[in-house]
CSV table of C-alpha atoms in Angstrom, one decimal:
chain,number,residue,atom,x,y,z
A,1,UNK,CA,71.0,118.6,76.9
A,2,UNK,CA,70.1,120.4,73.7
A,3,UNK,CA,67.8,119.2,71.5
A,4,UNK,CA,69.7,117.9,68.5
A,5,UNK,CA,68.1,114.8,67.7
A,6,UNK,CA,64.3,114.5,67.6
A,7,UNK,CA,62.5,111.5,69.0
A,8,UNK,CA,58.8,111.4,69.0
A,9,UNK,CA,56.4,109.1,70.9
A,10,UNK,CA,56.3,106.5,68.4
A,11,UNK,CA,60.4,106.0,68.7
A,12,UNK,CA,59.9,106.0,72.9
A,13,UNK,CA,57.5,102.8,72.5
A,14,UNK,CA,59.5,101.5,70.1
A,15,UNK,CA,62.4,101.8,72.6
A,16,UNK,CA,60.6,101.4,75.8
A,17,UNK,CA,60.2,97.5,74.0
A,18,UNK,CA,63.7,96.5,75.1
A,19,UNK,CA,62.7,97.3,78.4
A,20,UNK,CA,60.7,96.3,81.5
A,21,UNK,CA,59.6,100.0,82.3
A,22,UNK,CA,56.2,99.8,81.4
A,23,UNK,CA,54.2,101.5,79.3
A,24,UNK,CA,55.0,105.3,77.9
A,25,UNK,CA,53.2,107.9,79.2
A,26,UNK,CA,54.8,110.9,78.1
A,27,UNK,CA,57.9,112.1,76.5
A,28,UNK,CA,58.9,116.0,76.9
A,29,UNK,CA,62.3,117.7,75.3
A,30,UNK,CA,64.9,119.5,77.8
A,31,UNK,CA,66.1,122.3,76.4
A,32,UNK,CA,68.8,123.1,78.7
A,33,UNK,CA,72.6,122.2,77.7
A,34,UNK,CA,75.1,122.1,75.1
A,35,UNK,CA,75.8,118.2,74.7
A,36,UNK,CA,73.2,115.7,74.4
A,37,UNK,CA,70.0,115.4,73.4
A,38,UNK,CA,67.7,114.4,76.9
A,39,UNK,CA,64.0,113.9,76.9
A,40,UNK,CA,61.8,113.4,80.1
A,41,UNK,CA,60.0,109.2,79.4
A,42,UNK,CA,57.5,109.3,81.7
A,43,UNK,CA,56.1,105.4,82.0
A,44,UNK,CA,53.7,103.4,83.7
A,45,UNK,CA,56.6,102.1,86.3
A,46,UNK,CA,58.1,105.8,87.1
A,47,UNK,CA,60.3,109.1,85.9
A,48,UNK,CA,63.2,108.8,83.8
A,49,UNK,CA,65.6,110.1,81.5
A,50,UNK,CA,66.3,109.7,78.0
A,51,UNK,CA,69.6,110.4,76.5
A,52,UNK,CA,70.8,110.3,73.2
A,53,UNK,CA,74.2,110.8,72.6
A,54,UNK,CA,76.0,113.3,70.0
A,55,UNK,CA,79.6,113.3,71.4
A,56,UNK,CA,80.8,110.8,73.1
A,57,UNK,CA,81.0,107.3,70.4
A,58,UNK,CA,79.8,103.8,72.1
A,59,UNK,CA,83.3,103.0,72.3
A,60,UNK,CA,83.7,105.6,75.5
A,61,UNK,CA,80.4,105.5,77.1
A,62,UNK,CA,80.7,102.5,79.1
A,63,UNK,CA,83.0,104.5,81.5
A,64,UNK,CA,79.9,107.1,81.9
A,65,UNK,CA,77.3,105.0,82.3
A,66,UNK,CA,79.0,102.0,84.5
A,67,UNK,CA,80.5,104.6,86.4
A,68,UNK,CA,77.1,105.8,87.5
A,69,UNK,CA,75.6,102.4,88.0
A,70,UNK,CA,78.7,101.5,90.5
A,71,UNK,CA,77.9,105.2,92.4
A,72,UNK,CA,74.3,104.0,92.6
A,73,UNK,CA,74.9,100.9,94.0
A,74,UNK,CA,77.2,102.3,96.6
A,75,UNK,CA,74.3,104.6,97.5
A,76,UNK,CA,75.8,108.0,95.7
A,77,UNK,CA,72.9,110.0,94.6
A,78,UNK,CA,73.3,110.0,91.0
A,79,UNK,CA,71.0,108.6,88.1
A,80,UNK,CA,70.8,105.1,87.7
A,81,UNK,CA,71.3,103.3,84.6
A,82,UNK,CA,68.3,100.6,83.1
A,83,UNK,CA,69.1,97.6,81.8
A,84,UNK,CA,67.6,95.9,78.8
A,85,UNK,CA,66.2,92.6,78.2
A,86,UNK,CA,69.6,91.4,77.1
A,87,UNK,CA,71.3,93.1,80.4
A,88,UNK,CA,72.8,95.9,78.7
A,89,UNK,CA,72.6,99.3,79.6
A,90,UNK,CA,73.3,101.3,76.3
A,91,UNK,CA,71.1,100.8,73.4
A,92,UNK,CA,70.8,103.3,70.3
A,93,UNK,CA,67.6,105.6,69.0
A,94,UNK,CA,67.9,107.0,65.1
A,95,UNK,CA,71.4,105.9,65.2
A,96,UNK,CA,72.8,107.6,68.1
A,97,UNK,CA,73.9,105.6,71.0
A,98,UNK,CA,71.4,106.2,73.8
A,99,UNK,CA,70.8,105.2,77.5
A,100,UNK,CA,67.7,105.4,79.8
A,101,UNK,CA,68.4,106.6,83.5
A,102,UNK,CA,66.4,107.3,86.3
A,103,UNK,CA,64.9,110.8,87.0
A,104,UNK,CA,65.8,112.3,90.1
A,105,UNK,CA,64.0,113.7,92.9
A,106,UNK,CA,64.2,117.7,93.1
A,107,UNK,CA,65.2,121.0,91.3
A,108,UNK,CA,68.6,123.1,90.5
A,109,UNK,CA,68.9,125.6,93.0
A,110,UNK,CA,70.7,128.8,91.4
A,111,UNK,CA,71.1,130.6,94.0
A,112,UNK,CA,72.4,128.4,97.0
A,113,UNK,CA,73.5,129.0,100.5
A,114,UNK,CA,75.8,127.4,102.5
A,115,UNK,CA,74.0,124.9,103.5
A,116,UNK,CA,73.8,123.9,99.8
A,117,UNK,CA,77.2,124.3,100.0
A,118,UNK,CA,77.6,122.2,102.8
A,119,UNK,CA,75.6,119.1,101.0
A,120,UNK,CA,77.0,119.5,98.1
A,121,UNK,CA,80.6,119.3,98.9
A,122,UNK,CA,79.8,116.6,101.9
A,123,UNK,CA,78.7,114.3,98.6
A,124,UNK,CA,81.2,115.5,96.6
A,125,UNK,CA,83.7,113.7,98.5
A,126,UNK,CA,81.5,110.6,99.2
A,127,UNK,CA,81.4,110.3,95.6
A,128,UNK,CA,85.0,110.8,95.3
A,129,UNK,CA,85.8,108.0,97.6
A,130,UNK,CA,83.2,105.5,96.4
A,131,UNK,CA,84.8,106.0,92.8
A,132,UNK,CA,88.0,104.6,94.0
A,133,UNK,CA,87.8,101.2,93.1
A,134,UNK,CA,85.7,101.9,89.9
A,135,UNK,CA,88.2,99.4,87.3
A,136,UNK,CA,87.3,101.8,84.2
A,137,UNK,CA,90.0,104.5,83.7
A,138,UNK,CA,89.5,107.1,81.2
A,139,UNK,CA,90.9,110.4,81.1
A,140,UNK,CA,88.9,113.7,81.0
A,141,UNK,CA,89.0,114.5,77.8
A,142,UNK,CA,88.6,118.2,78.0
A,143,UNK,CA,91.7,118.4,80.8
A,144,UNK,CA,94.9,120.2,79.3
A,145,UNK,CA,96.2,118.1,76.6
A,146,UNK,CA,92.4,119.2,74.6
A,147,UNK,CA,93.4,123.0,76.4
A,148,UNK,CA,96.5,122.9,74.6
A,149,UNK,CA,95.0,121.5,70.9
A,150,UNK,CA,91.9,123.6,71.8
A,151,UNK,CA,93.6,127.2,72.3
A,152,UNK,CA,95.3,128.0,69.0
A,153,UNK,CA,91.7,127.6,67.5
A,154,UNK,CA,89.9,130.3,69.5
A,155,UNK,CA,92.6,132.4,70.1
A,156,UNK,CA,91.6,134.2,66.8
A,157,UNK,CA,88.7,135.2,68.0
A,158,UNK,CA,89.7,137.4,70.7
A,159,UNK,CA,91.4,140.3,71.7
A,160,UNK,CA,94.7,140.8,71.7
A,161,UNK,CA,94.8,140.8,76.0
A,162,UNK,CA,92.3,138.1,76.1
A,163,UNK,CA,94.4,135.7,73.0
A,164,UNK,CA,97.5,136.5,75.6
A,165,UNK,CA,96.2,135.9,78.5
A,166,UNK,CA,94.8,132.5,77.0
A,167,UNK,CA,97.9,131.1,75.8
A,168,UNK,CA,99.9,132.2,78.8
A,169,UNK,CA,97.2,130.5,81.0
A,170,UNK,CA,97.8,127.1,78.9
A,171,UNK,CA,101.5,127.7,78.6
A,172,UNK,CA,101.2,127.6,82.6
A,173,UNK,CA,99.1,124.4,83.0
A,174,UNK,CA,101.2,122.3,80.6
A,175,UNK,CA,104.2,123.3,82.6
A,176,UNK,CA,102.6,121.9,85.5
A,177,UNK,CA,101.0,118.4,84.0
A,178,UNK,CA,104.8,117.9,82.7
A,179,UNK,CA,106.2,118.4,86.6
A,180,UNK,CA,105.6,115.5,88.8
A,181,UNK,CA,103.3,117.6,91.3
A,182,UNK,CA,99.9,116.9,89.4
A,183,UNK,CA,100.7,113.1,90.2
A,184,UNK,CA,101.3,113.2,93.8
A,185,UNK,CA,97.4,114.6,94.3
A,186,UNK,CA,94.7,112.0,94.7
A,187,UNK,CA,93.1,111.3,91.8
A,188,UNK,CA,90.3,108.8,90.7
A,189,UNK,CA,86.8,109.6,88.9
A,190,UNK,CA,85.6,113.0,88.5
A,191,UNK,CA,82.8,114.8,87.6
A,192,UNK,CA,84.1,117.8,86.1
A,193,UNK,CA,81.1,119.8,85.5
A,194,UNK,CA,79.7,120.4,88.7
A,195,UNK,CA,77.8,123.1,87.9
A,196,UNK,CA,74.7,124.5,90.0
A,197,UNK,CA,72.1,123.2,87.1
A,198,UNK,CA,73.9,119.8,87.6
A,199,UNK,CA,72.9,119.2,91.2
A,200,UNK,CA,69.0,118.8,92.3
A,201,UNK,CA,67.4,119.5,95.8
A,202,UNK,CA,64.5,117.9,97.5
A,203,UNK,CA,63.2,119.0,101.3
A,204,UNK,CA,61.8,122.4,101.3
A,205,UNK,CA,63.7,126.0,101.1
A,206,UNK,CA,64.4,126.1,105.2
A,207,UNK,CA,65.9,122.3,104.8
A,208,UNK,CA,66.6,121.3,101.7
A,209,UNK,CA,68.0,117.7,100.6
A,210,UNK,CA,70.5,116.4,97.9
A,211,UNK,CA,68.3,115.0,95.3
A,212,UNK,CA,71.6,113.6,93.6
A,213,UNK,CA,74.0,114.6,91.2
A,214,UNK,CA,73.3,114.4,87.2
A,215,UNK,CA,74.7,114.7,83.9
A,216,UNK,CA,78.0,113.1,84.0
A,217,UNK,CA,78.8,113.0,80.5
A,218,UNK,CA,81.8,115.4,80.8
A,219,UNK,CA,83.1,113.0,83.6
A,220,UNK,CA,86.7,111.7,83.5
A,221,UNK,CA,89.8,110.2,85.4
A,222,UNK,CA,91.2,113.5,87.0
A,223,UNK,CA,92.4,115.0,90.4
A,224,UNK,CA,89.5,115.3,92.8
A,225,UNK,CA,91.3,118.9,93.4
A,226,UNK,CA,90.4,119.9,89.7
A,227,UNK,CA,86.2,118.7,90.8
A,228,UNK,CA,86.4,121.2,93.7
A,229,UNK,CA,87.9,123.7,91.9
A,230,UNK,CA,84.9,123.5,89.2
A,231,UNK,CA,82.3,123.7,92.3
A,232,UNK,CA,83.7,126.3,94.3
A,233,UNK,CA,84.3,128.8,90.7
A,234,UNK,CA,80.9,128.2,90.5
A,235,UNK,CA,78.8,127.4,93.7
A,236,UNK,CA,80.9,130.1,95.7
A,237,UNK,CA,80.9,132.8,94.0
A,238,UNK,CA,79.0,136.6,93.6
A,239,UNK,CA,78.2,135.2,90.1
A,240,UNK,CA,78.0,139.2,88.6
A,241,UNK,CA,81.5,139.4,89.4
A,242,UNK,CA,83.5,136.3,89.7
A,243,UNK,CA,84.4,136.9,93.1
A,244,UNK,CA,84.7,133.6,95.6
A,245,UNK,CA,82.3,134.2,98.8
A,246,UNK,CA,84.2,133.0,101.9
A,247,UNK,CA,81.0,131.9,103.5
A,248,UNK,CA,79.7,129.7,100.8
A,249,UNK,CA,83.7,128.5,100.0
A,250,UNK,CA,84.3,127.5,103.4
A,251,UNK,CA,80.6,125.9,104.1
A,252,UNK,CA,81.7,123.7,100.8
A,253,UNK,CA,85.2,123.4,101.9
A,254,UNK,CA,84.4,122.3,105.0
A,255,UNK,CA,81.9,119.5,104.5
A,256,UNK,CA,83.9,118.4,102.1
A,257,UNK,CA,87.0,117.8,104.3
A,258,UNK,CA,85.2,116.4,106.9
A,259,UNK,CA,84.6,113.3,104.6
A,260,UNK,CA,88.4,113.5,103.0
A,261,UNK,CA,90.6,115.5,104.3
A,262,UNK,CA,92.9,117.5,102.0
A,263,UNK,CA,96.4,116.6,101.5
A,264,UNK,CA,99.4,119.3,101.5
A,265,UNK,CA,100.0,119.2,98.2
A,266,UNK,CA,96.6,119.9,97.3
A,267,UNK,CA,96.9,122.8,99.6
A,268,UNK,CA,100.0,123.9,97.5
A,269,UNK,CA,98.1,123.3,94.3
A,270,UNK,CA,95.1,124.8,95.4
A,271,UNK,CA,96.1,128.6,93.3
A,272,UNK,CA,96.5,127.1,90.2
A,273,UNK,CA,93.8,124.1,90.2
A,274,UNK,CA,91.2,127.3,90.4
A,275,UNK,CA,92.6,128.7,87.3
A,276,UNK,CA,93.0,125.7,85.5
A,277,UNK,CA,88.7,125.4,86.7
A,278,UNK,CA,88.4,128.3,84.3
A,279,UNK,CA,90.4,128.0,82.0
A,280,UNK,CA,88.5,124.7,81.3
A,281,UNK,CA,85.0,126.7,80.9
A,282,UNK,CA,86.1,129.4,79.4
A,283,UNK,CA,88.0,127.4,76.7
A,284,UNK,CA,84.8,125.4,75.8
A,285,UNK,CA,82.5,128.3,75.9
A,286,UNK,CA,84.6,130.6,73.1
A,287,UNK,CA,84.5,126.7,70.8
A,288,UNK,CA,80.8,126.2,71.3
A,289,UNK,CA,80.3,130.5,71.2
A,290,UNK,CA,82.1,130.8,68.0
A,291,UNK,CA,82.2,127.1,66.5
A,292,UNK,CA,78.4,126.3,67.5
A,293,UNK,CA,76.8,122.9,66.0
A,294,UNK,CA,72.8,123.5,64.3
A,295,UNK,CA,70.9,122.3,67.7
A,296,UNK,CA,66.9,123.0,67.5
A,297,UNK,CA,67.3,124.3,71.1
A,298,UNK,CA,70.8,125.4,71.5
A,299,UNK,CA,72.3,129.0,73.8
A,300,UNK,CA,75.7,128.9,74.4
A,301,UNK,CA,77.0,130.1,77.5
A,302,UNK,CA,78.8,133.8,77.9
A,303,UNK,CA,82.5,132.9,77.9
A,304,UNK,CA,83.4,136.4,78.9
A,305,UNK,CA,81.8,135.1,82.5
A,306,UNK,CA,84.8,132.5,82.8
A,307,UNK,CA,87.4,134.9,81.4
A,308,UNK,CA,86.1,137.3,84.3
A,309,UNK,CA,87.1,134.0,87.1
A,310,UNK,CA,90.0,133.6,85.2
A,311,UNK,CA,91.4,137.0,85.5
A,312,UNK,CA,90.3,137.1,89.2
A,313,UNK,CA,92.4,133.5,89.8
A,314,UNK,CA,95.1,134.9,88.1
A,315,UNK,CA,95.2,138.1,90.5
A,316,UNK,CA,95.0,136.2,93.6
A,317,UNK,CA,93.7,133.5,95.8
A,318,UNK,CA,91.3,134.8,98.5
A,319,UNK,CA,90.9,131.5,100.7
A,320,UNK,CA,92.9,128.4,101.6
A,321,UNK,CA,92.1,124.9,101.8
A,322,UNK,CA,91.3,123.7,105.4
């Protein structure tokens, strides 16, 4: 949600044309993020969000954005897609292919409880199952197959301990993705990138409410274990440390089984699908740390955070899947 591409008010009416979303009211940048470049479009009909898009090619974004227009209509909290004149929903600013959702209600909260645990894993697994007969498959194209292109570039650039543990780490995944195991879990759309600044909450701090779930252009065909690793490595956890909170975990855990209950090979996966949750983020953060694109409002993220998780996963697995 970096900045890379500007767009001033003049492009926004110029847009806002193809449109019936009224008249433009006011268009701010969001600085936040590595990916995109997102503007808040305020308008005379309501709050959305703009987003132009500097990775993904028009060729793979109808999987995003359909994928959130068949969660909205089966009443998953996430953005919905607008539709132009012509009943399309992606349409291209300065070149870029670019999409207008809806803005929703709320804000991130960075340091959550278990109750927004609790909500956040309860909707995790709605979302799951109303995914299931989504007909657009498309694979997440930062799962292991990019791990296993991705590591010999970045190894370089560490330590000798950290390069090991890194390919060892990868070495270990493919094994697994080659063994029939990884198919016998459900599977289906995923976010992927659950993180804390990805989730927004309405109600007030003694009851909050899921505003709804956002930013799902990492998104991708992929086990649902794989999305719960990504939220509990980073919704559970004493963040200066790594370390998985068994109150939070289990709150999340929890909720989340009481919509879809686990399966036993998910259980028996459960060890290595945290690891393989950081190795993902870890992996992407030493490329966008040490290969960085010019953004006017770019911070990568600390990969040494995620090598910390790592290292901890790879030690032991403090909790078990209910």
């Amino acid at each position: 949600m970096a900045v890379f591409t500007p767009v001033d008010e003049a492009d926004a009416r110029s847009l806002l044309q193809r449109f019936s979303l009224g008249e433009l009211r006011s268009l701010r940048g969001i600085s936040s993020g590595i990916e995109n470049t997102n503007y808040f479009l305020s308008t005379t009909t309501g709050e959305y969000v703009l987003t132009l898009f500097e990775r993904l090619t028009h060729a793979q974004l109808p999987f995003y954005i359909d994928l959130m227009s068949h969660l909205a209509e089966h009443d998953v909290p996430v953005p919905h897609p607008q539709v132009t004149h012509d009943g399309t929903r992606i349409t291209e600013v300065h070149g870029k292919p670019s999409a207008i959702v809806t803005r929703l209600p709320g804000q991130c909260q960075m340091q959550p409880g278990t109750v927004h645990n609790a909500l956040v894993g309860a909707t995790l697994a709605r979302m799951h199952l109303a995914g299931q007969d989504f007909p657009i498959v498309q694979p997440n194209l930062l799962g292991v197959e990019w791990w296993a292109r991705t590591a010999p570039i970045v190894a370089p650039h560490l330590p000798a301990n950290a390069a090991d543990m890194l390919r060892d780490e990868v070495a270990a995944q493919v094994a697994f993705a080659a063994t029939d195991a990884p198919r016998g879990l459900p599977c289906g759309p995923a976010h992927c990138d659950l993180f804390r600044d990805n989730v927004l909450f309405a109600g007030t701090p003694d009851a909050p409410e899921l505003g709804g779930f956002i930013d799902f252009y990492f998104a991708g065909c992929d086990t649902w274990l794989f999305d719960v690793a990504v939220c509990i490595n980073d919704w559970a956890i004493t963040h200066a440390t790594g370390e998985i909170r068994a109150d939070l975990a289990d709150a999340f855990l929890a909720a989340y089984a009481a919509e879809r209950p686990f399966t036993d090979a998910e259980r028996a996966a459960w060890p290595l699908m945290l690891r393989a949750a950081a190795l993902r983020f870890w992996m992407s953060r030493l490329f966008d740390f040490y290969l960085p694109r010019p953004a006017q409002t770019l911070t990568p993220h600390d990969p040494t955070h995620f090598e910390r998780i790592l290292r901890l996963r790879r030690a032991h697995t403090p909790l078990v899947l209910p």
